[in-house]
Amino acid sequence: MRVGIVAQRGNARAAYLGADVGEMLTEADAEVWYDTETADTIDVPGTPVEEFDRCDLVVSIGGDGTFLFAARGAESTPVLGVNLGEVGFLNAVAPDDAVDAVREELERFRETGSVRAREVPRVQATGAQEWSLTPALNEVVVQGPTRGHGQGVEMEVRVDGSLYTAGHADGVLVATPTGSTAYNMSERGPLVQPGVEGFVLNDMCATDTMPPLLVPLDAEITVRVDGADEVVVSSDGASRYHVEIPEVITLTQAEEPARVAGPESDFFRALNKLE
């Protein structure tokens, strides 16, 4: 079994907890990869996180941001989250339980050939100008180069060909249930319980605003943009693409879901931490 370990950047506690997990795995004859920055902190060889899709399990130690970073490299490889953050929607394992939780998945893998994991949908953004972004676990955002009064772009948003909204807006976002508690919530979008099969379509400061809309996972959302030099399309706030307009951006469910390993976090308990 090959296990990748990603610790929160700049957090020595996370890195050394990763070293403890790695020591247990090495003693159990598993192969351990550390992402480059974690490896630098604990002075061991490192592997770029982009190669972690070749692992059987990835362990993320930190907050939800660290989990998203690990998941981008892991692609469809299961990611187990250890929570050092404040809320922890994606990270169900407490630091004191990290070594035992990873050991449990190691034993399960050796017995069954797989770890315990649940699939969660991701959003894929592609453009008519033949580009695409890394699929998003939380959300894809399409927006003008800057936000605020007098900024934004002209947008026409359709769902399976039917018009949802048109006019001037700062932007539009499409969030997964996982991402409903992130950027979507800050734009007054609804919270979506894990397991609900749908994406949230939410315009951002539109002139003629529409209520957020929950659409099926197999819906095709198209965003036609005009009225500025470019728009910025981002996936989970990290993978960004500057697009010359006019352009038509298509948002669909990614072919491969993300996989969240280990025990499932308590959604409502995490919600209470937001208060």
mmCIF file of C-alpha atoms in Angstrom:
data_model
loop_
_atom_site.group_PDB
_atom_site.id
_atom_site.type_symbol
_atom_site.label_atom_id
_atom_site.label_comp_id
_atom_site.label_asym_id
_atom_site.label_seq_id
_atom_site.Cartn_x
_atom_site.Cartn_y
_atom_site.Cartn_z
ATOM 1 C CA MET A 1 0.000 0.000 0.000
ATOM 2 C CA ARG A 2 1.226 3.491 -0.870
ATOM 3 C CA VAL A 3 0.025 6.380 1.308
ATOM 4 C CA GLY A 4 0.563 10.071 0.573
ATOM 5 C CA ILE A 5 0.704 12.564 3.454
ATOM 6 C CA VAL A 6 -0.070 16.279 3.102
ATOM 7 C CA ALA A 7 0.266 18.596 6.110
ATOM 8 C CA GLN A 8 -1.034 22.143 6.363
ATOM 9 C CA ARG A 9 1.519 24.568 4.988
ATOM 10 C CA GLY A 10 3.452 26.474 7.630
ATOM 11 C CA ASN A 11 2.054 24.331 10.451
ATOM 12 C CA ALA A 12 4.826 22.409 12.206
ATOM 13 C CA ARG A 13 2.323 20.563 14.390
ATOM 14 C CA ALA A 14 0.606 19.200 11.288
ATOM 15 C CA ALA A 15 3.918 18.185 9.707
ATOM 16 C CA TYR A 16 5.129 16.310 12.772
ATOM 17 C CA LEU A 17 1.774 14.578 13.187
ATOM 18 C CA GLY A 18 2.250 13.525 9.561
ATOM 19 C CA ALA A 19 5.658 12.154 10.524
ATOM 20 C CA ASP A 20 4.047 10.091 13.310
ATOM 21 C CA VAL A 21 1.526 8.677 10.829
ATOM 22 C CA GLY A 22 4.327 7.961 8.370
ATOM 23 C CA GLU A 23 6.415 6.196 11.014
ATOM 24 C CA MET A 24 3.537 3.861 11.825
ATOM 25 C CA LEU A 25 3.029 3.111 8.129
ATOM 26 C CA THR A 26 6.725 2.460 7.522
ATOM 27 C CA GLU A 27 6.876 0.056 10.462
ATOM 28 C CA ALA A 28 3.885 -1.747 8.900
ATOM 29 C CA ASP A 29 5.788 -2.096 5.588
ATOM 30 C CA ALA A 30 3.662 0.448 3.716
ATOM 31 C CA GLU A 31 5.209 2.916 1.270
ATOM 32 C CA VAL A 32 4.947 6.551 2.392
ATOM 33 C CA TRP A 33 5.082 9.682 0.248
ATOM 34 C CA TYR A 34 5.208 13.187 1.748
ATOM 35 C CA ASP A 35 4.279 16.220 -0.308
ATOM 36 C CA THR A 36 7.223 18.518 -0.979
ATOM 37 C CA GLU A 37 6.569 21.152 1.689
ATOM 38 C CA THR A 38 5.757 18.636 4.407
ATOM 39 C CA ALA A 39 8.949 16.763 3.510
ATOM 40 C CA ASP A 40 11.027 19.937 3.795
ATOM 41 C CA THR A 41 9.658 20.578 7.300
ATOM 42 C CA ILE A 42 10.539 17.117 8.628
ATOM 43 C CA ASP A 43 13.675 16.699 6.478
ATOM 44 C CA VAL A 44 12.722 13.670 4.389
ATOM 45 C CA PRO A 45 12.431 13.131 0.612
ATOM 46 C CA GLY A 46 9.316 14.667 -0.938
ATOM 47 C CA THR A 47 7.004 14.034 -3.882
ATOM 48 C CA PRO A 48 4.940 16.672 -5.718
ATOM 49 C CA VAL A 49 1.297 16.476 -4.635
ATOM 50 C CA GLU A 50 0.311 16.303 -8.328
ATOM 51 C CA GLU A 51 1.630 12.721 -8.319
ATOM 52 C CA PHE A 52 -0.508 11.583 -5.393
ATOM 53 C CA ASP A 53 -3.095 10.087 -7.734
ATOM 54 C CA ARG A 54 -0.689 7.128 -7.802
ATOM 55 C CA CYS A 55 -1.305 6.482 -4.094
ATOM 56 C CA ASP A 56 -3.877 4.109 -2.605
ATOM 57 C CA LEU A 57 -4.767 6.620 0.139
ATOM 58 C CA VAL A 58 -3.917 10.260 0.841
ATOM 59 C CA VAL A 59 -3.926 11.660 4.384
ATOM 60 C CA SER A 60 -4.636 15.390 4.743
ATOM 61 C CA ILE A 61 -3.685 17.001 8.065
ATOM 62 C CA GLY A 62 -5.026 20.531 8.616
ATOM 63 C CA GLY A 63 -8.203 22.358 7.695
ATOM 64 C CA ASP A 64 -10.594 22.133 4.757
ATOM 65 C CA GLY A 65 -8.171 24.166 2.622
ATOM 66 C CA THR A 66 -5.485 21.539 3.093
ATOM 67 C CA PHE A 67 -8.005 18.851 2.181
ATOM 68 C CA LEU A 68 -8.870 20.677 -1.066
ATOM 69 C CA PHE A 69 -5.164 21.005 -1.895
ATOM 70 C CA ALA A 70 -4.610 17.302 -1.260
ATOM 71 C CA ALA A 71 -7.717 16.336 -3.231
ATOM 72 C CA ARG A 72 -6.546 18.239 -6.319
ATOM 73 C CA GLY A 73 -3.437 16.093 -6.431
ATOM 74 C CA ALA A 74 -5.210 12.908 -5.378
ATOM 75 C CA GLU A 75 -7.903 13.203 -8.080
ATOM 76 C CA SER A 76 -10.028 10.074 -7.459
ATOM 77 C CA THR A 77 -7.725 8.539 -4.822
ATOM 78 C CA PRO A 78 -9.481 8.492 -1.405
ATOM 79 C CA VAL A 79 -8.447 11.300 0.969
ATOM 80 C CA LEU A 80 -8.683 10.939 4.742
ATOM 81 C CA GLY A 81 -8.910 14.250 6.585
ATOM 82 C CA VAL A 82 -7.413 14.929 10.027
ATOM 83 C CA ASN A 83 -8.923 18.102 11.466
ATOM 84 C CA LEU A 84 -6.636 20.818 12.821
ATOM 85 C CA GLY A 85 -8.992 23.586 11.670
ATOM 86 C CA GLU A 86 -11.938 25.351 13.269
ATOM 87 C CA VAL A 87 -14.891 23.693 11.517
ATOM 88 C CA GLY A 88 -13.896 20.594 9.584
ATOM 89 C CA PHE A 89 -16.666 19.720 7.127
ATOM 90 C CA LEU A 90 -14.218 17.494 5.236
ATOM 91 C CA ASN A 91 -12.023 16.337 8.100
ATOM 92 C CA ALA A 92 -13.680 13.816 10.413
ATOM 93 C CA VAL A 93 -10.643 12.498 12.299
ATOM 94 C CA ALA A 94 -9.369 14.169 15.483
ATOM 95 C CA PRO A 95 -5.568 14.611 15.783
ATOM 96 C CA ASP A 96 -5.316 12.169 18.689
ATOM 97 C CA ASP A 97 -7.047 9.515 16.559
ATOM 98 C CA ALA A 98 -5.023 10.069 13.384
ATOM 99 C CA VAL A 99 -2.525 7.214 13.704
ATOM 100 C CA ASP A 100 -5.211 4.681 14.651
ATOM 101 C CA ALA A 101 -7.561 5.867 11.886
ATOM 102 C CA VAL A 102 -4.889 5.439 9.222
ATOM 103 C CA ARG A 103 -3.859 2.083 10.671
ATOM 104 C CA GLU A 104 -7.481 0.937 10.423
ATOM 105 C CA GLU A 105 -7.608 1.864 6.730
ATOM 106 C CA LEU A 106 -4.266 0.115 6.144
ATOM 107 C CA GLU A 107 -5.638 -3.081 7.667
ATOM 108 C CA ARG A 108 -8.864 -2.769 5.675
ATOM 109 C CA PHE A 109 -6.893 -2.286 2.446
ATOM 110 C CA ARG A 110 -4.827 -5.378 3.105
ATOM 111 C CA GLU A 111 -7.926 -7.432 3.847
ATOM 112 C CA THR A 112 -10.198 -6.179 1.049
ATOM 113 C CA GLY A 113 -8.016 -4.309 -1.459
ATOM 114 C CA SER A 114 -9.711 -0.949 -0.798
ATOM 115 C CA VAL A 115 -10.242 1.635 1.926
ATOM 116 C CA ARG A 116 -13.552 2.894 3.290
ATOM 117 C CA ALA A 117 -14.603 5.898 1.182
ATOM 118 C CA ARG A 118 -17.683 7.741 -0.024
ATOM 119 C CA GLU A 119 -17.945 9.391 -3.426
ATOM 120 C CA VAL A 120 -18.732 13.102 -3.675
ATOM 121 C CA PRO A 121 -19.424 14.905 -6.970
ATOM 122 C CA ARG A 122 -17.123 17.471 -8.527
ATOM 123 C CA VAL A 123 -17.853 20.255 -11.028
ATOM 124 C CA GLN A 124 -15.982 20.479 -14.343
ATOM 125 C CA ALA A 125 -15.569 23.780 -16.233
ATOM 126 C CA THR A 126 -14.756 23.807 -19.948
ATOM 127 C CA GLY A 127 -14.774 26.542 -22.562
ATOM 128 C CA ALA A 128 -15.654 26.897 -26.217
ATOM 129 C CA GLN A 129 -12.041 28.042 -26.734
ATOM 130 C CA GLU A 130 -10.932 24.489 -25.863
ATOM 131 C CA TRP A 131 -9.726 24.838 -22.284
ATOM 132 C CA SER A 132 -10.688 23.096 -19.054
ATOM 133 C CA LEU A 133 -9.936 23.402 -15.350
ATOM 134 C CA THR A 134 -9.172 20.827 -12.686
ATOM 135 C CA PRO A 135 -12.565 19.590 -11.412
ATOM 136 C CA ALA A 136 -13.784 21.400 -8.296
ATOM 137 C CA LEU A 137 -14.738 19.659 -5.065
ATOM 138 C CA ASN A 138 -16.313 22.861 -3.678
ATOM 139 C CA GLU A 139 -17.256 25.233 -6.487
ATOM 140 C CA VAL A 140 -16.487 26.784 -9.847
ATOM 141 C CA VAL A 141 -16.773 30.576 -10.036
ATOM 142 C CA VAL A 142 -17.097 32.652 -13.211
ATOM 143 C CA GLN A 143 -16.627 36.377 -12.580
ATOM 144 C CA GLY A 144 -15.362 39.611 -14.055
ATOM 145 C CA PRO A 145 -11.741 40.669 -13.480
ATOM 146 C CA THR A 146 -12.821 42.774 -10.469
ATOM 147 C CA ARG A 147 -15.920 42.954 -8.277
ATOM 148 C CA GLY A 148 -17.915 45.958 -7.108
ATOM 149 C CA HIS A 149 -20.085 48.811 -8.365
ATOM 150 C CA GLY A 150 -19.584 49.444 -12.068
ATOM 151 C CA GLN A 151 -17.627 46.221 -12.556
ATOM 152 C CA GLY A 152 -18.745 42.733 -13.536
ATOM 153 C CA VAL A 153 -19.825 41.355 -16.903
ATOM 154 C CA GLU A 154 -22.900 40.655 -18.995
ATOM 155 C CA MET A 155 -24.068 37.072 -18.491
ATOM 156 C CA GLU A 156 -26.639 34.704 -19.898
ATOM 157 C CA VAL A 157 -27.015 31.546 -17.806
ATOM 158 C CA ARG A 158 -28.913 28.515 -19.078
ATOM 159 C CA VAL A 159 -29.734 25.113 -17.570
ATOM 160 C CA ASP A 160 -30.126 22.354 -20.158
ATOM 161 C CA GLY A 161 -30.764 25.066 -22.736
ATOM 162 C CA SER A 162 -33.470 26.924 -20.770
ATOM 163 C CA LEU A 163 -32.784 30.480 -19.642
ATOM 164 C CA TYR A 164 -32.207 30.875 -15.877
ATOM 165 C CA THR A 165 -31.029 34.495 -15.801
ATOM 166 C CA ALA A 166 -29.500 37.183 -17.994
ATOM 167 C CA GLY A 167 -28.058 40.617 -17.318
ATOM 168 C CA HIS A 168 -25.182 42.301 -15.528
ATOM 169 C CA ALA A 169 -23.558 40.553 -12.546
ATOM 170 C CA ASP A 170 -20.296 40.271 -10.675
ATOM 171 C CA GLY A 171 -20.368 36.600 -11.565
ATOM 172 C CA VAL A 172 -21.975 33.229 -11.050
ATOM 173 C CA LEU A 173 -20.952 30.169 -9.080
ATOM 174 C CA VAL A 174 -21.861 26.502 -9.201
ATOM 175 C CA ALA A 175 -21.321 24.687 -5.893
ATOM 176 C CA THR A 176 -21.425 21.026 -4.943
ATOM 177 C CA PRO A 177 -23.200 19.929 -1.752
ATOM 178 C CA THR A 178 -19.710 19.732 -0.216
ATOM 179 C CA GLY A 179 -19.038 23.330 -1.250
ATOM 180 C CA SER A 180 -22.408 24.740 -0.204
ATOM 181 C CA THR A 181 -20.882 25.780 3.130
ATOM 182 C CA ALA A 182 -17.996 27.649 1.472
ATOM 183 C CA TYR A 183 -18.122 30.491 -1.080
ATOM 184 C CA ASN A 184 -21.756 29.705 -1.862
ATOM 185 C CA MET A 185 -22.797 30.418 1.723
ATOM 186 C CA SER A 186 -20.963 33.777 1.692
ATOM 187 C CA GLU A 187 -23.054 34.670 -1.387
ATOM 188 C CA ARG A 188 -26.247 33.823 0.544
ATOM 189 C CA GLY A 189 -26.721 30.487 -1.138
ATOM 190 C CA PRO A 190 -28.457 27.582 0.627
ATOM 191 C CA LEU A 191 -26.736 24.970 2.753
ATOM 192 C CA VAL A 192 -27.047 21.524 1.206
ATOM 193 C CA GLN A 193 -26.865 18.383 3.287
ATOM 194 C CA PRO A 194 -24.271 15.820 2.118
ATOM 195 C CA GLY A 195 -25.850 13.115 0.024
ATOM 196 C CA VAL A 196 -28.245 15.459 -1.793
ATOM 197 C CA GLU A 197 -27.698 14.851 -5.500
ATOM 198 C CA GLY A 198 -27.558 18.315 -6.985
ATOM 199 C CA PHE A 199 -25.504 21.432 -7.655
ATOM 200 C CA VAL A 200 -26.309 24.943 -6.425
ATOM 201 C CA LEU A 201 -26.451 27.627 -9.142
ATOM 202 C CA ASN A 202 -26.017 31.051 -7.556
ATOM 203 C CA ASP A 203 -25.583 34.441 -9.234
ATOM 204 C CA MET A 204 -23.369 37.057 -7.575
ATOM 205 C CA CYS A 205 -24.633 40.636 -7.130
ATOM 206 C CA ALA A 206 -26.719 40.529 -10.283
ATOM 207 C CA THR A 207 -28.700 43.583 -11.440
ATOM 208 C CA ASP A 208 -31.784 41.404 -11.869
ATOM 209 C CA THR A 209 -30.977 38.745 -9.323
ATOM 210 C CA MET A 210 -32.583 35.309 -9.240
ATOM 211 C CA PRO A 211 -32.921 33.035 -6.190
ATOM 212 C CA PRO A 212 -30.246 30.314 -5.969
ATOM 213 C CA LEU A 213 -31.301 27.175 -7.812
ATOM 214 C CA LEU A 214 -30.629 23.512 -7.038
ATOM 215 C CA VAL A 215 -30.170 21.574 -10.282
ATOM 216 C CA PRO A 216 -29.676 17.829 -10.900
ATOM 217 C CA LEU A 217 -26.147 16.458 -11.070
ATOM 218 C CA ASP A 218 -26.606 15.593 -14.742
ATOM 219 C CA ALA A 219 -27.678 19.126 -15.701
ATOM 220 C CA GLU A 220 -25.618 21.115 -18.194
ATOM 221 C CA ILE A 221 -25.120 24.745 -17.174
ATOM 222 C CA THR A 222 -23.865 27.197 -19.790
ATOM 223 C CA VAL A 223 -22.667 30.721 -19.055
ATOM 224 C CA ARG A 224 -22.346 33.105 -22.009
ATOM 225 C CA VAL A 225 -20.226 36.118 -21.003
ATOM 226 C CA ASP A 226 -19.594 39.458 -22.707
ATOM 227 C CA GLY A 227 -19.123 43.136 -21.900
ATOM 228 C CA ALA A 228 -15.527 43.117 -20.592
ATOM 229 C CA ASP A 229 -12.045 42.254 -21.795
ATOM 230 C CA GLU A 230 -11.973 38.951 -19.932
ATOM 231 C CA VAL A 231 -13.501 36.813 -17.198
ATOM 232 C CA VAL A 232 -11.766 34.736 -14.561
ATOM 233 C CA VAL A 233 -12.879 31.133 -14.078
ATOM 234 C CA SER A 234 -11.654 29.447 -10.899
ATOM 235 C CA SER A 235 -11.912 25.947 -9.484
ATOM 236 C CA ASP A 236 -11.929 25.799 -5.668
ATOM 237 C CA GLY A 237 -10.261 29.215 -5.615
ATOM 238 C CA ALA A 238 -6.953 27.745 -6.784
ATOM 239 C CA SER A 239 -6.979 26.632 -10.410
ATOM 240 C CA ARG A 240 -7.687 29.832 -12.361
ATOM 241 C CA TYR A 241 -8.065 30.644 -16.042
ATOM 242 C CA HIS A 242 -8.330 34.099 -17.605
ATOM 243 C CA VAL A 243 -10.667 33.868 -20.602
ATOM 244 C CA GLU A 244 -10.984 36.413 -23.380
ATOM 245 C CA ILE A 245 -14.632 37.124 -24.131
ATOM 246 C CA PRO A 246 -17.134 36.680 -25.643
ATOM 247 C CA GLU A 247 -17.031 33.068 -24.477
ATOM 248 C CA VAL A 248 -19.408 30.260 -23.529
ATOM 249 C CA ILE A 249 -18.421 28.306 -20.402
ATOM 250 C CA THR A 250 -19.969 24.909 -19.755
ATOM 251 C CA LEU A 251 -20.299 23.488 -16.243
ATOM 252 C CA THR A 252 -21.099 19.806 -15.759
ATOM 253 C CA GLN A 253 -20.508 16.991 -13.320
ATOM 254 C CA ALA A 254 -16.947 15.685 -13.607
ATOM 255 C CA GLU A 255 -16.557 12.142 -14.872
ATOM 256 C CA GLU A 256 -14.574 11.086 -11.778
ATOM 257 C CA PRO A 257 -15.885 11.977 -8.299
ATOM 258 C CA ALA A 258 -13.689 12.794 -5.342
ATOM 259 C CA ARG A 259 -13.482 10.123 -2.657
ATOM 260 C CA VAL A 260 -13.514 10.962 1.048
ATOM 261 C CA ALA A 261 -11.973 8.217 3.182
ATOM 262 C CA GLY A 262 -12.485 7.252 6.794
ATOM 263 C CA PRO A 263 -15.417 8.059 9.073
ATOM 264 C CA GLU A 264 -18.030 10.583 7.955
ATOM 265 C CA SER A 265 -18.009 13.973 9.672
ATOM 266 C CA ASP A 266 -21.065 15.182 11.594
ATOM 267 C CA PHE A 267 -22.509 17.824 9.255
ATOM 268 C CA PHE A 268 -24.767 19.457 11.827
ATOM 269 C CA ARG A 269 -22.088 19.529 14.498
ATOM 270 C CA ALA A 270 -19.779 21.300 12.047
ATOM 271 C CA LEU A 271 -22.577 23.762 11.192
ATOM 272 C CA ASN A 272 -22.873 24.705 14.854
ATOM 273 C CA LYS A 273 -19.218 25.761 14.838
ATOM 274 C CA LEU A 274 -20.080 28.484 12.316
ATOM 275 C CA GLU A 275 -22.136 30.404 14.869
#
